[in-house]
Amino acid sequence: MSAAPVDPAETEALDAYSNAVMAVAERVTPSVANLRIMRRGRGGDFPAGAGSGVALTHDGFLLTSAHVVSGHGRRGRATFADGREERFEVVGRDPLSDLAVLRTQGDGLTPAELGEAEKLRVGQLVVAIGNPQGFAGSVTAGVVSALGRSLPARSRRAGRIIDNVIQTDAALNPGNSGGALADSRGRVVGINTAVAGVGLGLAVPINEATHRVIGSLMSEGRVRRAYLGVAGGPRPLPPQARQLAAADTCVEVVEVVRGTPADRAGIRPEDLIVEVASKPVASVEDLQRVMVAELIGTNVPVRLLRQGRELELELVPSELE
């Protein structure tokens, strides 16, 4: 029995897809490192974890996920696709964005080109490159399944939501964390961070906010953020109050931590925060975005509703430790 004839158009489409994935792999793979995290013990250094990293600069800076280098000795080895191996140390890590910057002892790295996650569209081809289960230089392809996802993150003192996380069906496995998610032109648009289920991978987006985080980690080894000392959640504004705000929702204060800037300013549980530093606050994410380092130690106006009455308070944010 003869085989069914092959549709030339279908073959051409498959070839185009394969060529696109191969082109991305050839461009990005030299920039992706297999990371082996080392822990110092009595007998020397011992393996304590693994992940992936992406070369940022020729002179040795790498980007990875903060959780990849969490809780271990702040050093390790980075191995590249050409067999080159470099020792690295952690320059800085930011658990609230799940990003970390490393520095190798050598230079001459092949830096990846960073793209713009804001330009992604659902259904767009993306390619994940990393080292799942220690298999270096592994390549998987898929599409952007969804945009605008949120991912909770925590540091010792605070929790935060990572905004605009990319969801993809490109296969991700342990060891992919810290690796590259690239678009069809070979630009890194995300750093793979989590496996949320079968066919459900998440990546921290490369955007203006992450560029600021990366710059702070490279120059200062940390990210400075303002701190108010409140816990809250989204709440629809009462209809009669919507004319006072630029949105239909706000942040309801659930808890005020004693001795914090919010406590000293007189903010109370059940207050509805509608504006901070003259910027509308319609969600917890809005409140997080406002808490930039420039506000630390300055007088910041806060507009809120308390039992239907509009109030304006002033507080002085401290630095989030």
Coordinates of C-alpha atoms in Angstrom, one line a residue:
M1 CA 0.0 0.0 0.0
S2 CA 1.5 3.3 -1.1
A3 CA 2.0 6.1 1.4
A4 CA -0.2 9.2 1.2
P5 CA 1.3 11.9 -0.9
V6 CA 3.0 14.7 1.0
D7 CA 1.5 18.1 0.7
P8 CA 4.3 20.4 -0.5
A9 CA 2.8 23.4 1.3
E10 CA 2.7 21.5 4.6
T11 CA 6.3 20.4 4.1
E12 CA 7.3 24.0 3.4
A13 CA 5.6 25.2 6.5
L14 CA 7.3 22.6 8.7
D15 CA 10.6 23.5 7.1
A16 CA 10.1 27.2 7.8
Y17 CA 9.2 26.4 11.5
S18 CA 12.3 24.2 11.9
N19 CA 14.5 26.8 10.3
A20 CA 13.2 29.4 12.6
V21 CA 13.8 27.3 15.7
M22 CA 17.3 26.3 14.5
A23 CA 18.2 29.9 13.7
V24 CA 17.3 31.0 17.3
A25 CA 19.1 28.0 18.8
E26 CA 22.3 28.8 16.8
R27 CA 22.2 32.4 17.9
V28 CA 21.3 32.1 21.6
T29 CA 22.9 28.8 22.7
P30 CA 26.4 30.2 22.9
S31 CA 25.1 32.8 25.4
V32 CA 23.5 30.2 27.8
A33 CA 25.5 28.6 30.5
N34 CA 25.0 25.5 32.6
L35 CA 25.3 26.6 36.2
R36 CA 26.6 24.3 39.0
I37 CA 26.1 25.9 42.4
M38 CA 28.7 25.0 45.0
R39 CA 28.5 24.9 48.8
R40 CA 31.6 25.3 50.9
G41 CA 32.1 22.4 53.4
R42 CA 34.8 21.0 55.5
G43 CA 36.4 19.1 52.7
G44 CA 36.1 21.8 50.1
D45 CA 33.3 22.8 47.7
F46 CA 30.4 20.5 47.1
P47 CA 27.6 20.6 44.5
A48 CA 24.5 22.2 45.9
G49 CA 22.2 22.8 43.0
A50 CA 22.0 23.6 39.3
G51 CA 20.4 25.9 36.8
S52 CA 21.0 28.0 33.8
G53 CA 22.3 31.5 33.1
V54 CA 22.4 34.0 30.2
A55 CA 25.5 36.0 29.4
L56 CA 24.8 39.8 29.6
T57 CA 28.2 41.3 28.7
H58 CA 31.5 40.4 27.2
D59 CA 33.3 40.9 30.5
G60 CA 31.6 38.2 32.5
F61 CA 28.2 39.3 33.8
L62 CA 25.5 36.6 33.7
L63 CA 21.7 36.8 34.5
T64 CA 19.9 34.0 36.2
S65 CA 16.9 33.4 38.5
A66 CA 17.4 34.4 42.1
H67 CA 16.1 31.1 43.4
V68 CA 18.8 29.2 41.5
V69 CA 21.5 30.8 43.7
S70 CA 19.4 31.0 46.9
G71 CA 20.5 29.3 50.1
H72 CA 23.8 28.1 48.9
G73 CA 27.4 29.3 48.8
R74 CA 27.5 32.3 46.5
R75 CA 29.8 30.8 44.0
G76 CA 29.9 28.0 41.4
R77 CA 30.9 27.1 37.9
A78 CA 29.4 28.1 34.5
T79 CA 29.9 25.9 31.5
F80 CA 29.1 27.1 28.0
A81 CA 28.2 25.2 24.8
D82 CA 31.7 25.3 23.5
G83 CA 33.0 23.5 26.6
R84 CA 34.4 26.6 28.2
E85 CA 34.1 26.6 32.0
E86 CA 34.4 29.7 34.2
R87 CA 34.1 30.1 38.0
F88 CA 31.5 32.7 39.1
E89 CA 30.4 34.5 42.2
V90 CA 27.0 36.1 42.9
V91 CA 27.1 39.9 42.5
G92 CA 23.6 40.4 43.7
R93 CA 20.2 38.7 43.9
D94 CA 16.6 40.1 44.2
P95 CA 14.1 37.5 45.4
L96 CA 11.2 39.9 44.8
S97 CA 11.9 39.9 41.0
D98 CA 13.5 36.4 41.0
L99 CA 16.5 37.7 39.2
A100 CA 20.2 37.5 40.1
V101 CA 23.4 38.7 38.5
L102 CA 26.6 36.7 38.5
R103 CA 30.2 37.6 37.5
T104 CA 32.6 35.1 36.0
Q105 CA 36.4 35.4 36.4
G106 CA 37.0 35.4 32.7
D107 CA 35.8 37.6 29.9
G108 CA 35.2 37.1 26.2
L109 CA 31.6 35.9 26.7
T110 CA 29.0 36.0 24.0
P111 CA 26.3 38.3 25.3
A112 CA 22.7 37.7 24.3
E113 CA 20.6 40.4 22.8
L114 CA 17.8 41.4 25.1
G115 CA 14.4 42.0 23.6
E116 CA 11.2 43.7 24.7
A117 CA 8.5 41.5 26.3
E118 CA 5.9 44.2 25.8
K119 CA 6.0 43.5 22.1
L120 CA 5.1 39.8 22.5
R121 CA 1.7 38.6 21.3
V122 CA -0.2 35.5 22.3
G123 CA 0.5 32.7 19.9
Q124 CA 3.9 34.0 19.0
L125 CA 6.8 31.5 18.6
V126 CA 9.2 31.4 21.5
V127 CA 12.2 29.1 22.1
A128 CA 13.5 28.0 25.6
I129 CA 17.2 27.3 25.9
G130 CA 18.6 25.9 29.1
N131 CA 20.0 22.9 31.0
P132 CA 17.1 20.8 32.2
Q133 CA 18.1 17.9 34.4
G134 CA 21.7 18.9 33.7
F135 CA 21.4 18.3 29.9
A136 CA 23.3 21.3 28.6
G137 CA 22.1 23.3 25.7
S138 CA 18.7 21.8 25.5
V139 CA 16.2 23.6 23.1
T140 CA 12.4 23.4 23.2
A141 CA 10.0 25.5 21.2
G142 CA 6.4 26.6 21.7
V143 CA 4.2 29.6 21.7
V144 CA 3.3 32.4 24.1
S145 CA 0.2 30.9 25.8
A146 CA -0.7 34.0 27.7
L147 CA 0.6 37.3 28.8
G148 CA 0.1 39.4 31.9
R149 CA 0.3 36.5 34.4
S150 CA 1.3 37.2 38.0
L151 CA 3.8 35.2 40.1
P152 CA 4.2 35.6 43.9
A153 CA 7.7 36.2 45.3
R154 CA 9.0 36.6 48.8
S155 CA 12.0 38.0 50.6
R156 CA 12.6 37.7 54.3
R157 CA 10.5 40.7 55.2
A158 CA 8.0 41.1 52.4
G159 CA 6.0 39.5 49.6
R160 CA 5.5 40.9 46.2
I161 CA 3.8 40.1 42.9
I162 CA 6.0 39.8 39.8
D163 CA 4.0 41.5 37.0
N164 CA 3.5 40.7 33.3
V165 CA 4.9 37.1 33.6
I166 CA 5.1 35.3 30.3
Q167 CA 3.3 31.9 30.1
T168 CA 4.5 29.4 27.4
D169 CA 3.9 25.8 26.4
A170 CA 7.6 25.4 25.5
A171 CA 8.7 22.5 27.7
L172 CA 10.5 23.6 30.9
N173 CA 12.0 21.3 33.5
P174 CA 14.1 21.6 36.6
G175 CA 17.4 23.1 35.5
N176 CA 15.8 25.4 32.9
S177 CA 15.4 28.1 35.6
G178 CA 17.6 31.1 34.8
G179 CA 17.8 30.1 31.1
A180 CA 16.6 32.1 28.1
L181 CA 13.2 32.4 26.5
A182 CA 13.9 33.9 23.1
D183 CA 11.6 35.3 20.3
S184 CA 11.9 34.2 16.7
R185 CA 14.7 36.7 16.1
G186 CA 16.9 35.3 18.8
R187 CA 16.3 38.1 21.3
V188 CA 15.9 37.1 24.9
V189 CA 12.5 38.3 26.1
G190 CA 12.2 36.3 29.3
I191 CA 14.2 34.4 32.0
N192 CA 12.6 31.0 32.6
T193 CA 11.6 30.8 36.2
A194 CA 9.0 28.2 37.0
V195 CA 7.1 25.1 35.9
A196 CA 3.5 25.5 36.8
G197 CA 2.3 22.3 35.3
V198 CA 2.5 20.1 32.2
G199 CA 2.8 22.4 29.2
L200 CA 2.7 25.5 31.5
G201 CA 6.0 27.3 31.9
L202 CA 6.5 30.8 33.3
A203 CA 9.2 33.4 32.5
V204 CA 10.1 36.7 34.1
P205 CA 9.8 39.3 31.3
I206 CA 12.6 41.5 30.0
N207 CA 11.1 44.9 30.2
E208 CA 11.8 48.4 31.5
A209 CA 11.3 47.2 35.1
T210 CA 13.7 44.3 34.8
H211 CA 16.3 46.5 33.1
R212 CA 16.3 48.7 36.2
V213 CA 16.6 45.6 38.5
I214 CA 19.5 44.3 36.4
G215 CA 21.2 47.6 36.4
S216 CA 20.9 47.9 40.2
L217 CA 22.2 44.4 40.8
M218 CA 25.2 45.0 38.5
S219 CA 26.1 48.4 40.1
E220 CA 25.0 48.0 43.8
G221 CA 24.5 44.3 44.3
R222 CA 20.9 44.9 45.5
V223 CA 17.6 46.6 44.6
R224 CA 16.4 49.4 46.8
R225 CA 12.6 49.7 47.2
A226 CA 10.4 52.0 49.4
Y227 CA 8.4 50.3 52.2
L228 CA 5.1 51.4 53.7
G229 CA 4.2 48.5 56.0
V230 CA 0.8 47.6 54.9
A231 CA -0.8 44.4 53.7
G232 CA -3.8 44.8 51.4
G233 CA -5.9 43.5 48.6
P234 CA -8.0 44.8 45.7
R235 CA -11.4 46.2 46.4
P236 CA -14.1 47.9 44.2
L237 CA -14.6 51.5 45.1
P238 CA -18.0 52.4 46.4
P239 CA -20.1 54.0 43.6
Q240 CA -20.3 57.4 45.4
A241 CA -16.5 57.5 45.7
R242 CA -15.6 56.7 42.1
Q243 CA -15.7 60.4 41.0
L244 CA -12.8 61.0 43.5
A245 CA -10.5 58.5 41.9
A246 CA -9.1 57.7 38.5
A247 CA -10.2 54.1 38.6
D248 CA -13.1 51.9 39.8
T249 CA -10.9 49.9 42.2
C250 CA -8.5 50.6 45.0
V251 CA -6.4 48.8 47.6
E252 CA -8.1 48.0 50.9
V253 CA -5.7 47.9 53.9
V254 CA -6.0 44.6 55.6
E255 CA -3.1 45.0 58.1
V256 CA -0.8 47.7 59.2
V257 CA 2.6 46.6 60.6
R258 CA 3.3 48.3 63.9
G259 CA 6.1 50.9 63.9
T260 CA 6.2 51.2 60.1
P261 CA 5.7 54.4 58.0
A262 CA 2.1 53.6 57.4
D263 CA 1.5 53.1 61.1
R264 CA 3.2 56.4 62.0
A265 CA 1.2 58.2 59.4
G266 CA -2.1 57.0 60.9
I267 CA -3.2 54.5 58.2
R268 CA -5.7 52.0 59.6
P269 CA -7.1 48.6 58.5
E270 CA -10.1 49.0 56.2
D271 CA -8.8 52.3 54.8
L272 CA -9.1 52.4 51.0
I273 CA -6.0 53.7 49.3
V274 CA -6.7 55.4 46.0
E275 CA -3.5 57.4 45.4
V276 CA 0.1 57.4 46.5
A277 CA 2.7 60.1 45.4
S278 CA 0.0 61.6 43.1
K279 CA -0.3 58.3 41.2
P280 CA -3.6 56.3 41.1
V281 CA -3.6 53.0 43.0
A282 CA -6.1 50.6 41.5
S283 CA -4.4 47.4 42.5
V284 CA -1.7 45.9 44.7
E285 CA 0.6 45.9 41.6
D286 CA 0.1 49.6 41.2
L287 CA 1.1 50.2 44.8
Q288 CA 4.2 48.1 44.3
R289 CA 5.2 50.0 41.2
V290 CA 5.0 53.3 43.1
M291 CA 7.4 52.1 45.7
V292 CA 10.6 53.2 43.9
A293 CA 13.9 54.0 45.7
E294 CA 13.5 57.7 45.0
L295 CA 10.6 57.8 47.6
I296 CA 12.8 56.6 50.5
G297 CA 13.0 59.2 53.2
T298 CA 10.8 61.7 51.3
N299 CA 7.4 63.1 52.3
V300 CA 4.8 61.2 50.2
P301 CA 1.1 62.2 50.0
V302 CA -1.5 59.4 50.3
R303 CA -5.1 59.8 49.4
L304 CA -7.5 57.4 50.9
L305 CA -11.1 56.8 51.9
R306 CA -12.1 56.1 55.5
Q307 CA -15.7 55.2 56.2
G308 CA -16.8 57.2 53.1
R309 CA -14.7 60.3 53.9
E310 CA -11.8 61.4 51.7
L311 CA -8.5 61.9 53.7
E312 CA -5.0 62.9 52.6
L313 CA -2.2 61.8 54.8
E314 CA 1.6 62.2 54.5
L315 CA 4.1 59.5 55.2
V316 CA 7.8 59.0 54.8
P317 CA 8.7 55.5 53.3
S318 CA 11.6 53.6 54.7
E319 CA 13.8 51.2 52.8
L320 CA 12.6 47.6 52.4
E321 CA 15.2 45.4 54.0

